[in-house]
Amino acid sequence: MAEPLTSPPSGRDSDEPASLCWLIGVLDDGPAGLSAEARERLGRARRVIGGARLLAVCDSLLDPASERLDLTGQVNRVPVWVAESLSADVPVAVLATGDPLCFGIGGLLAARLPAGRLRVLPNPSTLQLACARFLLPWQGARWVSVHHRDSGDWVCGSAPDHGLYALAQALSGSTGSGDLVGVLTSPANGPDRICRLLLAEGLDDAFDLCVAERLMQPGERLISGIPAADLASARFAEPNVVLLRRRLPAAALPLFGLPDALFDQRAPERGLITKREVRAVALALLELTPSDRVWDIGAGSGSLGLEAARLCPCGHVHAIEKNAADLALIETNRRRLGVANYSVRAGLAPMDIADWPDPDAVFVGGSGGQLTGILHDALRRLRPGGRLVLSFVLLENLSVAMALLGRCGADWSMTQIQAARSRPLAGGHRLQPENPVWLIQVRAGRGATRLGSDPDPQPTFG
């Protein structure tokens, strides 16, 4: 390697380290878009790290004797390469696209390099450039990256490991995403797949789509004003970014305590739904945080799980329901609320939920005769500090649950909800009582004894 710098760079304090890592943002116009300082730092670097395309774009600015390292597929090794250079007092530069601190490598290097040894010379991000091209103010925008593995097209209710999950969340009406969402695409998750996501979620009329291809290059192209359905099978030049501008405002809904009438439900005499008063207390007992993973067992109309999903915008709700008619209603309710961090399946717990991630919170609204197994599974798999809430309307089922919890030594408490709602009567109003409901809250932490595998004495339905 060539001799490292032995004097501090111009304009810096004399006690600045002799060698630094310079993280330099580059656009596709290459040297033309770099500042004089960025050009100087690249010319003085003895080791230059970047993707093959950026190394080629900046080749004319590099010292012919400098070492070039292609980071393609090796991003996690970059901090090691940089640390080696700094340890040997060798000036090093890292090339990144646009603003390295906007979904770039900047965060990784800032977290792993010694304090004071990293300097960043950013360019505008490609998302910022796209907003400039389309004359879209971006101060309130939400930025999303879909640079993830290829998970295929979006399927409603996909789990958080899907490559488009973050985008579906940003577009949902429950997250307060604002009027503009900017998307850093990838070859797998391009504009066509984003259009198909809009169609799958029924959001194609809610957003206008703008695509900027090959920004700052001779083949630059801007696309707007075309329906998502017409672009869902189109092909786009790389690289590209997408801007989604909200056309129709998301429905204004209460933050908490959604009215029962908002949910479609099977309607026996009293309606098959966790009523608002009970739902509010049950959600309070679940003590949800924004990133919680929640199980909803016996989902019914989905009312509690869907409201929980709105309270956990950085988490996910996994629901299960045995009745096919309810599954269709849940999907209708999910779309109405604009919830994307919710998935539901047909089946019975605990046998059909073995692949679910361990939960922070569990709500049991119906057990389908499997209360023993559900309790054992939930207590075994609850994460530290987790909460389990069980809902009962029958005394017999409450007694079974209390006996089971006593046998396993669980830490539990019980709340009874007795509400009444006003009804018109003879020109006035009377109070009509709702069925009393018992809610048991169980906290993880105290060891639970295995409950056994015998079936419940009778089907348990909360």
JSON list of N, CA and C in Angstrom, two decimals, residues 41-105:
[
{"chain": "A", "resi": 41, "resn": "ARG", "atom": "N", "xyz": [-10.59, 14.09, -1.45]},
{"chain": "A", "resi": 41, "resn": "ARG", "atom": "CA", "xyz": [-10.48, 12.95, -0.54]},
{"chain": "A", "resi": 41, "resn": "ARG", "atom": "C", "xyz": [-10.35, 11.65, -1.32]},
{"chain": "A", "resi": 42, "resn": "LEU", "atom": "N", "xyz": [-11.07, 11.51, -2.41]},
{"chain": "A", "resi": 42, "resn": "LEU", "atom": "CA", "xyz": [-10.95, 10.30, -3.22]},
{"chain": "A", "resi": 42, "resn": "LEU", "atom": "C", "xyz": [-9.55, 10.20, -3.82]},
{"chain": "A", "resi": 43, "resn": "GLY", "atom": "N", "xyz": [-9.03, 11.31, -4.26]},
{"chain": "A", "resi": 43, "resn": "GLY", "atom": "CA", "xyz": [-7.69, 11.28, -4.86]},
{"chain": "A", "resi": 43, "resn": "GLY", "atom": "C", "xyz": [-6.60, 10.92, -3.88]},
{"chain": "A", "resi": 44, "resn": "ARG", "atom": "N", "xyz": [-6.81, 11.22, -2.60]},
{"chain": "A", "resi": 44, "resn": "ARG", "atom": "CA", "xyz": [-5.78, 10.96, -1.60]},
{"chain": "A", "resi": 44, "resn": "ARG", "atom": "C", "xyz": [-5.97, 9.62, -0.89]},
{"chain": "A", "resi": 45, "resn": "ALA", "atom": "N", "xyz": [-7.09, 8.95, -1.13]},
{"chain": "A", "resi": 45, "resn": "ALA", "atom": "CA", "xyz": [-7.34, 7.67, -0.48]},
{"chain": "A", "resi": 45, "resn": "ALA", "atom": "C", "xyz": [-6.41, 6.60, -1.03]},
{"chain": "A", "resi": 46, "resn": "ARG", "atom": "N", "xyz": [-5.95, 5.72, -0.16]},
{"chain": "A", "resi": 46, "resn": "ARG", "atom": "CA", "xyz": [-5.09, 4.61, -0.58]},
{"chain": "A", "resi": 46, "resn": "ARG", "atom": "C", "xyz": [-5.86, 3.29, -0.65]},
{"chain": "A", "resi": 47, "resn": "ARG", "atom": "N", "xyz": [-7.04, 3.29, -0.07]},
{"chain": "A", "resi": 47, "resn": "ARG", "atom": "CA", "xyz": [-7.95, 2.15, -0.21]},
{"chain": "A", "resi": 47, "resn": "ARG", "atom": "C", "xyz": [-9.34, 2.72, -0.45]},
{"chain": "A", "resi": 48, "resn": "VAL", "atom": "N", "xyz": [-10.02, 2.24, -1.51]},
{"chain": "A", "resi": 48, "resn": "VAL", "atom": "CA", "xyz": [-11.34, 2.74, -1.86]},
{"chain": "A", "resi": 48, "resn": "VAL", "atom": "C", "xyz": [-12.29, 1.55, -1.93]},
{"chain": "A", "resi": 49, "resn": "ILE", "atom": "N", "xyz": [-13.39, 1.66, -1.20]},
{"chain": "A", "resi": 49, "resn": "ILE", "atom": "CA", "xyz": [-14.36, 0.58, -1.09]},
{"chain": "A", "resi": 49, "resn": "ILE", "atom": "C", "xyz": [-15.69, 1.05, -1.67]},
{"chain": "A", "resi": 50, "resn": "GLY", "atom": "N", "xyz": [-16.29, 0.23, -2.51]},
{"chain": "A", "resi": 50, "resn": "GLY", "atom": "CA", "xyz": [-17.58, 0.61, -3.09]},
{"chain": "A", "resi": 50, "resn": "GLY", "atom": "C", "xyz": [-18.11, -0.49, -3.98]},
{"chain": "A", "resi": 51, "resn": "GLY", "atom": "N", "xyz": [-19.34, -0.34, -4.42]},
{"chain": "A", "resi": 51, "resn": "GLY", "atom": "CA", "xyz": [-19.89, -1.27, -5.40]},
{"chain": "A", "resi": 51, "resn": "GLY", "atom": "C", "xyz": [-19.18, -1.11, -6.73]},
{"chain": "A", "resi": 52, "resn": "ALA", "atom": "N", "xyz": [-19.25, -2.15, -7.54]},
{"chain": "A", "resi": 52, "resn": "ALA", "atom": "CA", "xyz": [-18.52, -2.14, -8.81]},
{"chain": "A", "resi": 52, "resn": "ALA", "atom": "C", "xyz": [-18.93, -0.95, -9.67]},
{"chain": "A", "resi": 53, "resn": "ARG", "atom": "N", "xyz": [-20.20, -0.61, -9.70]},
{"chain": "A", "resi": 53, "resn": "ARG", "atom": "CA", "xyz": [-20.67, 0.50, -10.54]},
{"chain": "A", "resi": 53, "resn": "ARG", "atom": "C", "xyz": [-20.09, 1.83, -10.08]},
{"chain": "A", "resi": 54, "resn": "LEU", "atom": "N", "xyz": [-20.09, 2.08, -8.78]},
{"chain": "A", "resi": 54, "resn": "LEU", "atom": "CA", "xyz": [-19.56, 3.35, -8.28]},
{"chain": "A", "resi": 54, "resn": "LEU", "atom": "C", "xyz": [-18.04, 3.42, -8.41]},
{"chain": "A", "resi": 55, "resn": "LEU", "atom": "N", "xyz": [-17.36, 2.30, -8.22]},
{"chain": "A", "resi": 55, "resn": "LEU", "atom": "CA", "xyz": [-15.91, 2.29, -8.44]},
{"chain": "A", "resi": 55, "resn": "LEU", "atom": "C", "xyz": [-15.58, 2.64, -9.88]},
{"chain": "A", "resi": 56, "resn": "ALA", "atom": "N", "xyz": [-16.37, 2.13, -10.81]},
{"chain": "A", "resi": 56, "resn": "ALA", "atom": "CA", "xyz": [-16.13, 2.43, -12.22]},
{"chain": "A", "resi": 56, "resn": "ALA", "atom": "C", "xyz": [-16.44, 3.90, -12.53]},
{"chain": "A", "resi": 57, "resn": "VAL", "atom": "N", "xyz": [-17.54, 4.40, -11.96]},
{"chain": "A", "resi": 57, "resn": "VAL", "atom": "CA", "xyz": [-17.94, 5.79, -12.21]},
{"chain": "A", "resi": 57, "resn": "VAL", "atom": "C", "xyz": [-16.87, 6.77, -11.73]},
{"chain": "A", "resi": 58, "resn": "CYS", "atom": "N", "xyz": [-16.23, 6.46, -10.60]},
{"chain": "A", "resi": 58, "resn": "CYS", "atom": "CA", "xyz": [-15.26, 7.37, -9.99]},
{"chain": "A", "resi": 58, "resn": "CYS", "atom": "C", "xyz": [-13.82, 7.03, -10.33]},
{"chain": "A", "resi": 59, "resn": "ASP", "atom": "N", "xyz": [-13.60, 6.11, -11.24]},
{"chain": "A", "resi": 59, "resn": "ASP", "atom": "CA", "xyz": [-12.25, 5.63, -11.51]},
{"chain": "A", "resi": 59, "resn": "ASP", "atom": "C", "xyz": [-11.28, 6.75, -11.87]},
{"chain": "A", "resi": 60, "resn": "SER", "atom": "N", "xyz": [-11.74, 7.75, -12.61]},
{"chain": "A", "resi": 60, "resn": "SER", "atom": "CA", "xyz": [-10.83, 8.82, -13.06]},
{"chain": "A", "resi": 60, "resn": "SER", "atom": "C", "xyz": [-10.33, 9.69, -11.92]},
{"chain": "A", "resi": 61, "resn": "LEU", "atom": "N", "xyz": [-11.00, 9.64, -10.78]},
{"chain": "A", "resi": 61, "resn": "LEU", "atom": "CA", "xyz": [-10.59, 10.46, -9.64]},
{"chain": "A", "resi": 61, "resn": "LEU", "atom": "C", "xyz": [-9.65, 9.73, -8.69]},
{"chain": "A", "resi": 62, "resn": "LEU", "atom": "N", "xyz": [-9.49, 8.43, -8.86]},
{"chain": "A", "resi": 62, "resn": "LEU", "atom": "CA", "xyz": [-8.73, 7.63, -7.92]},
{"chain": "A", "resi": 62, "resn": "LEU", "atom": "C", "xyz": [-7.26, 7.58, -8.30]},
{"chain": "A", "resi": 63, "resn": "ASP", "atom": "N", "xyz": [-6.42, 7.50, -7.27]},
{"chain": "A", "resi": 63, "resn": "ASP", "atom": "CA", "xyz": [-5.00, 7.28, -7.48]},
{"chain": "A", "resi": 63, "resn": "ASP", "atom": "C", "xyz": [-4.82, 5.90, -8.13]},
{"chain": "A", "resi": 64, "resn": "PRO", "atom": "N", "xyz": [-4.12, 5.82, -9.25]},
{"chain": "A", "resi": 64, "resn": "PRO", "atom": "CA", "xyz": [-3.95, 4.52, -9.90]},
{"chain": "A", "resi": 64, "resn": "PRO", "atom": "C", "xyz": [-3.35, 3.45, -8.99]},
{"chain": "A", "resi": 65, "resn": "ALA", "atom": "N", "xyz": [-2.60, 3.90, -7.97]},
{"chain": "A", "resi": 65, "resn": "ALA", "atom": "CA", "xyz": [-1.97, 2.93, -7.07]},
{"chain": "A", "resi": 65, "resn": "ALA", "atom": "C", "xyz": [-2.87, 2.52, -5.91]},
{"chain": "A", "resi": 66, "resn": "SER", "atom": "N", "xyz": [-4.04, 3.12, -5.81]},
{"chain": "A", "resi": 66, "resn": "SER", "atom": "CA", "xyz": [-4.92, 2.81, -4.68]},
{"chain": "A", "resi": 66, "resn": "SER", "atom": "C", "xyz": [-5.53, 1.41, -4.85]},
{"chain": "A", "resi": 67, "resn": "GLU", "atom": "N", "xyz": [-5.84, 0.80, -3.70]},
{"chain": "A", "resi": 67, "resn": "GLU", "atom": "CA", "xyz": [-6.49, -0.52, -3.70]},
{"chain": "A", "resi": 67, "resn": "GLU", "atom": "C", "xyz": [-7.98, -0.32, -3.80]},
{"chain": "A", "resi": 68, "resn": "ARG", "atom": "N", "xyz": [-8.66, -1.11, -4.65]},
{"chain": "A", "resi": 68, "resn": "ARG", "atom": "CA", "xyz": [-10.11, -1.03, -4.80]},
{"chain": "A", "resi": 68, "resn": "ARG", "atom": "C", "xyz": [-10.73, -2.33, -4.30]},
{"chain": "A", "resi": 69, "resn": "LEU", "atom": "N", "xyz": [-11.73, -2.20, -3.46]},
{"chain": "A", "resi": 69, "resn": "LEU", "atom": "CA", "xyz": [-12.43, -3.37, -2.92]},
{"chain": "A", "resi": 69, "resn": "LEU", "atom": "C", "xyz": [-13.91, -3.26, -3.25]},
{"chain": "A", "resi": 70, "resn": "ASP", "atom": "N", "xyz": [-14.43, -4.28, -3.94]},
{"chain": "A", "resi": 70, "resn": "ASP", "atom": "CA", "xyz": [-15.84, -4.31, -4.31]},
{"chain": "A", "resi": 70, "resn": "ASP", "atom": "C", "xyz": [-16.65, -4.87, -3.15]},
{"chain": "A", "resi": 71, "resn": "LEU", "atom": "N", "xyz": [-17.60, -4.05, -2.64]},
{"chain": "A", "resi": 71, "resn": "LEU", "atom": "CA", "xyz": [-18.39, -4.49, -1.49]},
{"chain": "A", "resi": 71, "resn": "LEU", "atom": "C", "xyz": [-19.63, -5.29, -1.86]},
{"chain": "A", "resi": 72, "resn": "THR", "atom": "N", "xyz": [-19.85, -5.52, -3.16]},
{"chain": "A", "resi": 72, "resn": "THR", "atom": "CA", "xyz": [-21.05, -6.23, -3.59]},
{"chain": "A", "resi": 72, "resn": "THR", "atom": "C", "xyz": [-21.16, -7.59, -2.89]},
{"chain": "A", "resi": 73, "resn": "GLY", "atom": "N", "xyz": [-22.23, -7.79, -2.17]},
{"chain": "A", "resi": 73, "resn": "GLY", "atom": "CA", "xyz": [-22.44, -9.03, -1.44]},
{"chain": "A", "resi": 73, "resn": "GLY", "atom": "C", "xyz": [-21.59, -9.18, -0.20]},
{"chain": "A", "resi": 74, "resn": "GLN", "atom": "N", "xyz": [-20.85, -8.13, 0.18]},
{"chain": "A", "resi": 74, "resn": "GLN", "atom": "CA", "xyz": [-19.94, -8.21, 1.32]},
{"chain": "A", "resi": 74, "resn": "GLN", "atom": "C", "xyz": [-20.07, -6.98, 2.22]},
{"chain": "A", "resi": 75, "resn": "VAL", "atom": "N", "xyz": [-21.24, -6.43, 2.30]},
{"chain": "A", "resi": 75, "resn": "VAL", "atom": "CA", "xyz": [-21.42, -5.19, 3.06]},
{"chain": "A", "resi": 75, "resn": "VAL", "atom": "C", "xyz": [-20.96, -5.34, 4.50]},
{"chain": "A", "resi": 76, "resn": "ASN", "atom": "N", "xyz": [-21.21, -6.48, 5.13]},
{"chain": "A", "resi": 76, "resn": "ASN", "atom": "CA", "xyz": [-20.83, -6.66, 6.53]},
{"chain": "A", "resi": 76, "resn": "ASN", "atom": "C", "xyz": [-19.33, -6.69, 6.74]},
{"chain": "A", "resi": 77, "resn": "ARG", "atom": "N", "xyz": [-18.57, -6.87, 5.67]},
{"chain": "A", "resi": 77, "resn": "ARG", "atom": "CA", "xyz": [-17.11, -6.86, 5.80]},
{"chain": "A", "resi": 77, "resn": "ARG", "atom": "C", "xyz": [-16.52, -5.46, 5.71]},
{"chain": "A", "resi": 78, "resn": "VAL", "atom": "N", "xyz": [-17.32, -4.51, 5.25]},
{"chain": "A", "resi": 78, "resn": "VAL", "atom": "CA", "xyz": [-16.80, -3.17, 5.06]},
{"chain": "A", "resi": 78, "resn": "VAL", "atom": "C", "xyz": [-16.24, -2.57, 6.35]},
{"chain": "A", "resi": 79, "resn": "PRO", "atom": "N", "xyz": [-16.94, -2.64, 7.50]},
{"chain": "A", "resi": 79, "resn": "PRO", "atom": "CA", "xyz": [-16.35, -2.10, 8.72]},
{"chain": "A", "resi": 79, "resn": "PRO", "atom": "C", "xyz": [-15.00, -2.73, 9.06]},
{"chain": "A", "resi": 80, "resn": "VAL", "atom": "N", "xyz": [-14.84, -4.01, 8.75]},
{"chain": "A", "resi": 80, "resn": "VAL", "atom": "CA", "xyz": [-13.56, -4.69, 9.03]},
{"chain": "A", "resi": 80, "resn": "VAL", "atom": "C", "xyz": [-12.47, -4.13, 8.12]},
{"chain": "A", "resi": 81, "resn": "TRP", "atom": "N", "xyz": [-12.79, -3.98, 6.84]},
{"chain": "A", "resi": 81, "resn": "TRP", "atom": "CA", "xyz": [-11.81, -3.41, 5.92]},
{"chain": "A", "resi": 81, "resn": "TRP", "atom": "C", "xyz": [-11.42, -2.00, 6.33]},
{"chain": "A", "resi": 82, "resn": "VAL", "atom": "N", "xyz": [-12.39, -1.21, 6.73]},
{"chain": "A", "resi": 82, "resn": "VAL", "atom": "CA", "xyz": [-12.09, 0.16, 7.13]},
{"chain": "A", "resi": 82, "resn": "VAL", "atom": "C", "xyz": [-11.26, 0.16, 8.41]},
{"chain": "A", "resi": 83, "resn": "ALA", "atom": "N", "xyz": [-11.62, -0.66, 9.39]},
{"chain": "A", "resi": 83, "resn": "ALA", "atom": "CA", "xyz": [-10.87, -0.70, 10.64]},
{"chain": "A", "resi": 83, "resn": "ALA", "atom": "C", "xyz": [-9.43, -1.12, 10.40]},
{"chain": "A", "resi": 84, "resn": "GLU", "atom": "N", "xyz": [-9.21, -2.06, 9.48]},
{"chain": "A", "resi": 84, "resn": "GLU", "atom": "CA", "xyz": [-7.84, -2.46, 9.14]},
{"chain": "A", "resi": 84, "resn": "GLU", "atom": "C", "xyz": [-7.06, -1.28, 8.57]},
{"chain": "A", "resi": 85, "resn": "SER", "atom": "N", "xyz": [-7.71, -0.52, 7.73]},
{"chain": "A", "resi": 85, "resn": "SER", "atom": "CA", "xyz": [-7.04, 0.65, 7.13]},
{"chain": "A", "resi": 85, "resn": "SER", "atom": "C", "xyz": [-6.70, 1.68, 8.19]},
{"chain": "A", "resi": 86, "resn": "LEU", "atom": "N", "xyz": [-7.64, 1.97, 9.08]},
{"chain": "A", "resi": 86, "resn": "LEU", "atom": "CA", "xyz": [-7.38, 2.97, 10.11]},
{"chain": "A", "resi": 86, "resn": "LEU", "atom": "C", "xyz": [-6.29, 2.50, 11.07]},
{"chain": "A", "resi": 87, "resn": "SER", "atom": "N", "xyz": [-6.30, 1.21, 11.39]},
{"chain": "A", "resi": 87, "resn": "SER", "atom": "CA", "xyz": [-5.27, 0.67, 12.28]},
{"chain": "A", "resi": 87, "resn": "SER", "atom": "C", "xyz": [-3.89, 0.81, 11.67]},
{"chain": "A", "resi": 88, "resn": "ALA", "atom": "N", "xyz": [-3.81, 0.66, 10.35]},
{"chain": "A", "resi": 88, "resn": "ALA", "atom": "CA", "xyz": [-2.53, 0.80, 9.64]},
{"chain": "A", "resi": 88, "resn": "ALA", "atom": "C", "xyz": [-2.25, 2.24, 9.24]},
{"chain": "A", "resi": 89, "resn": "ASP", "atom": "N", "xyz": [-3.12, 3.18, 9.66]},
{"chain": "A", "resi": 89, "resn": "ASP", "atom": "CA", "xyz": [-2.97, 4.60, 9.34]},
{"chain": "A", "resi": 89, "resn": "ASP", "atom": "C", "xyz": [-2.99, 4.84, 7.83]},
{"chain": "A", "resi": 90, "resn": "VAL", "atom": "N", "xyz": [-3.86, 4.09, 7.15]},
{"chain": "A", "resi": 90, "resn": "VAL", "atom": "CA", "xyz": [-4.00, 4.21, 5.69]},
{"chain": "A", "resi": 90, "resn": "VAL", "atom": "C", "xyz": [-5.30, 4.95, 5.39]},
{"chain": "A", "resi": 91, "resn": "PRO", "atom": "N", "xyz": [-5.24, 6.09, 4.68]},
{"chain": "A", "resi": 91, "resn": "PRO", "atom": "CA", "xyz": [-6.48, 6.81, 4.33]},
{"chain": "A", "resi": 91, "resn": "PRO", "atom": "C", "xyz": [-7.41, 5.93, 3.49]},
{"chain": "A", "resi": 92, "resn": "VAL", "atom": "N", "xyz": [-8.69, 5.90, 3.86]},
{"chain": "A", "resi": 92, "resn": "VAL", "atom": "CA", "xyz": [-9.64, 5.02, 3.21]},
{"chain": "A", "resi": 92, "resn": "VAL", "atom": "C", "xyz": [-10.90, 5.81, 2.88]},
{"chain": "A", "resi": 93, "resn": "ALA", "atom": "N", "xyz": [-11.51, 5.48, 1.75]},
{"chain": "A", "resi": 93, "resn": "ALA", "atom": "CA", "xyz": [-12.77, 6.10, 1.34]},
{"chain": "A", "resi": 93, "resn": "ALA", "atom": "C", "xyz": [-13.76, 5.01, 0.99]},
{"chain": "A", "resi": 94, "resn": "VAL", "atom": "N", "xyz": [-15.02, 5.26, 1.33]},
{"chain": "A", "resi": 94, "resn": "VAL", "atom": "CA", "xyz": [-16.11, 4.35, 1.00]},
{"chain": "A", "resi": 94, "resn": "VAL", "atom": "C", "xyz": [-17.10, 5.10, 0.13]},
{"chain": "A", "resi": 95, "resn": "LEU", "atom": "N", "xyz": [-17.49, 4.49, -0.98]},
{"chain": "A", "resi": 95, "resn": "LEU", "atom": "CA", "xyz": [-18.44, 5.11, -1.90]},
{"chain": "A", "resi": 95, "resn": "LEU", "atom": "C", "xyz": [-19.83, 4.54, -1.65]},
{"chain": "A", "resi": 96, "resn": "ALA", "atom": "N", "xyz": [-20.82, 5.42, -1.64]},
{"chain": "A", "resi": 96, "resn": "ALA", "atom": "CA", "xyz": [-22.21, 5.00, -1.46]},
{"chain": "A", "resi": 96, "resn": "ALA", "atom": "C", "xyz": [-23.08, 5.84, -2.38]},
{"chain": "A", "resi": 97, "resn": "THR", "atom": "N", "xyz": [-24.29, 5.38, -2.62]},
{"chain": "A", "resi": 97, "resn": "THR", "atom": "CA", "xyz": [-25.20, 6.09, -3.51]},
{"chain": "A", "resi": 97, "resn": "THR", "atom": "C", "xyz": [-25.90, 7.22, -2.75]},
{"chain": "A", "resi": 98, "resn": "GLY", "atom": "N", "xyz": [-25.88, 8.42, -3.30]},
{"chain": "A", "resi": 98, "resn": "GLY", "atom": "CA", "xyz": [-26.64, 9.53, -2.74]},
{"chain": "A", "resi": 98, "resn": "GLY", "atom": "C", "xyz": [-26.23, 9.91, -1.34]},
{"chain": "A", "resi": 99, "resn": "ASP", "atom": "N", "xyz": [-27.17, 9.89, -0.42]},
{"chain": "A", "resi": 99, "resn": "ASP", "atom": "CA", "xyz": [-26.90, 10.20, 0.98]},
{"chain": "A", "resi": 99, "resn": "ASP", "atom": "C", "xyz": [-26.67, 8.89, 1.72]},
{"chain": "A", "resi": 100, "resn": "PRO", "atom": "N", "xyz": [-25.42, 8.62, 2.16]},
{"chain": "A", "resi": 100, "resn": "PRO", "atom": "CA", "xyz": [-25.13, 7.33, 2.81]},
{"chain": "A", "resi": 100, "resn": "PRO", "atom": "C", "xyz": [-25.87, 7.12, 4.12]},
{"chain": "A", "resi": 101, "resn": "LEU", "atom": "N", "xyz": [-26.45, 8.18, 4.69]},
{"chain": "A", "resi": 101, "resn": "LEU", "atom": "CA", "xyz": [-27.18, 8.04, 5.94]},
{"chain": "A", "resi": 101, "resn": "LEU", "atom": "C", "xyz": [-28.68, 7.91, 5.73]},
{"chain": "A", "resi": 102, "resn": "CYS", "atom": "N", "xyz": [-29.11, 7.76, 4.49]},
{"chain": "A", "resi": 102, "resn": "CYS", "atom": "CA", "xyz": [-30.52, 7.52, 4.16]},
{"chain": "A", "resi": 102, "resn": "CYS", "atom": "C", "xyz": [-30.62, 6.12, 3.58]},
{"chain": "A", "resi": 103, "resn": "PHE", "atom": "N", "xyz": [-30.90, 5.14, 4.44]},
{"chain": "A", "resi": 103, "resn": "PHE", "atom": "CA", "xyz": [-30.96, 3.72, 4.05]},
{"chain": "A", "resi": 103, "resn": "PHE", "atom": "C", "xyz": [-29.65, 3.25, 3.43]},
{"chain": "A", "resi": 104, "resn": "GLY", "atom": "N", "xyz": [-28.54, 3.86, 3.81]},
{"chain": "A", "resi": 104, "resn": "GLY", "atom": "CA", "xyz": [-27.25, 3.50, 3.24]},
{"chain": "A", "resi": 104, "resn": "GLY", "atom": "C", "xyz": [-26.34, 2.86, 4.28]},
{"chain": "A", "resi": 105, "resn": "ILE", "atom": "N", "xyz": [-25.08, 2.77, 3.92]},
{"chain": "A", "resi": 105, "resn": "ILE", "atom": "CA", "xyz": [-24.11, 2.10, 4.77]},
{"chain": "A", "resi": 105, "resn": "ILE", "atom": "C", "xyz": [-23.63, 2.98, 5.91]}
]
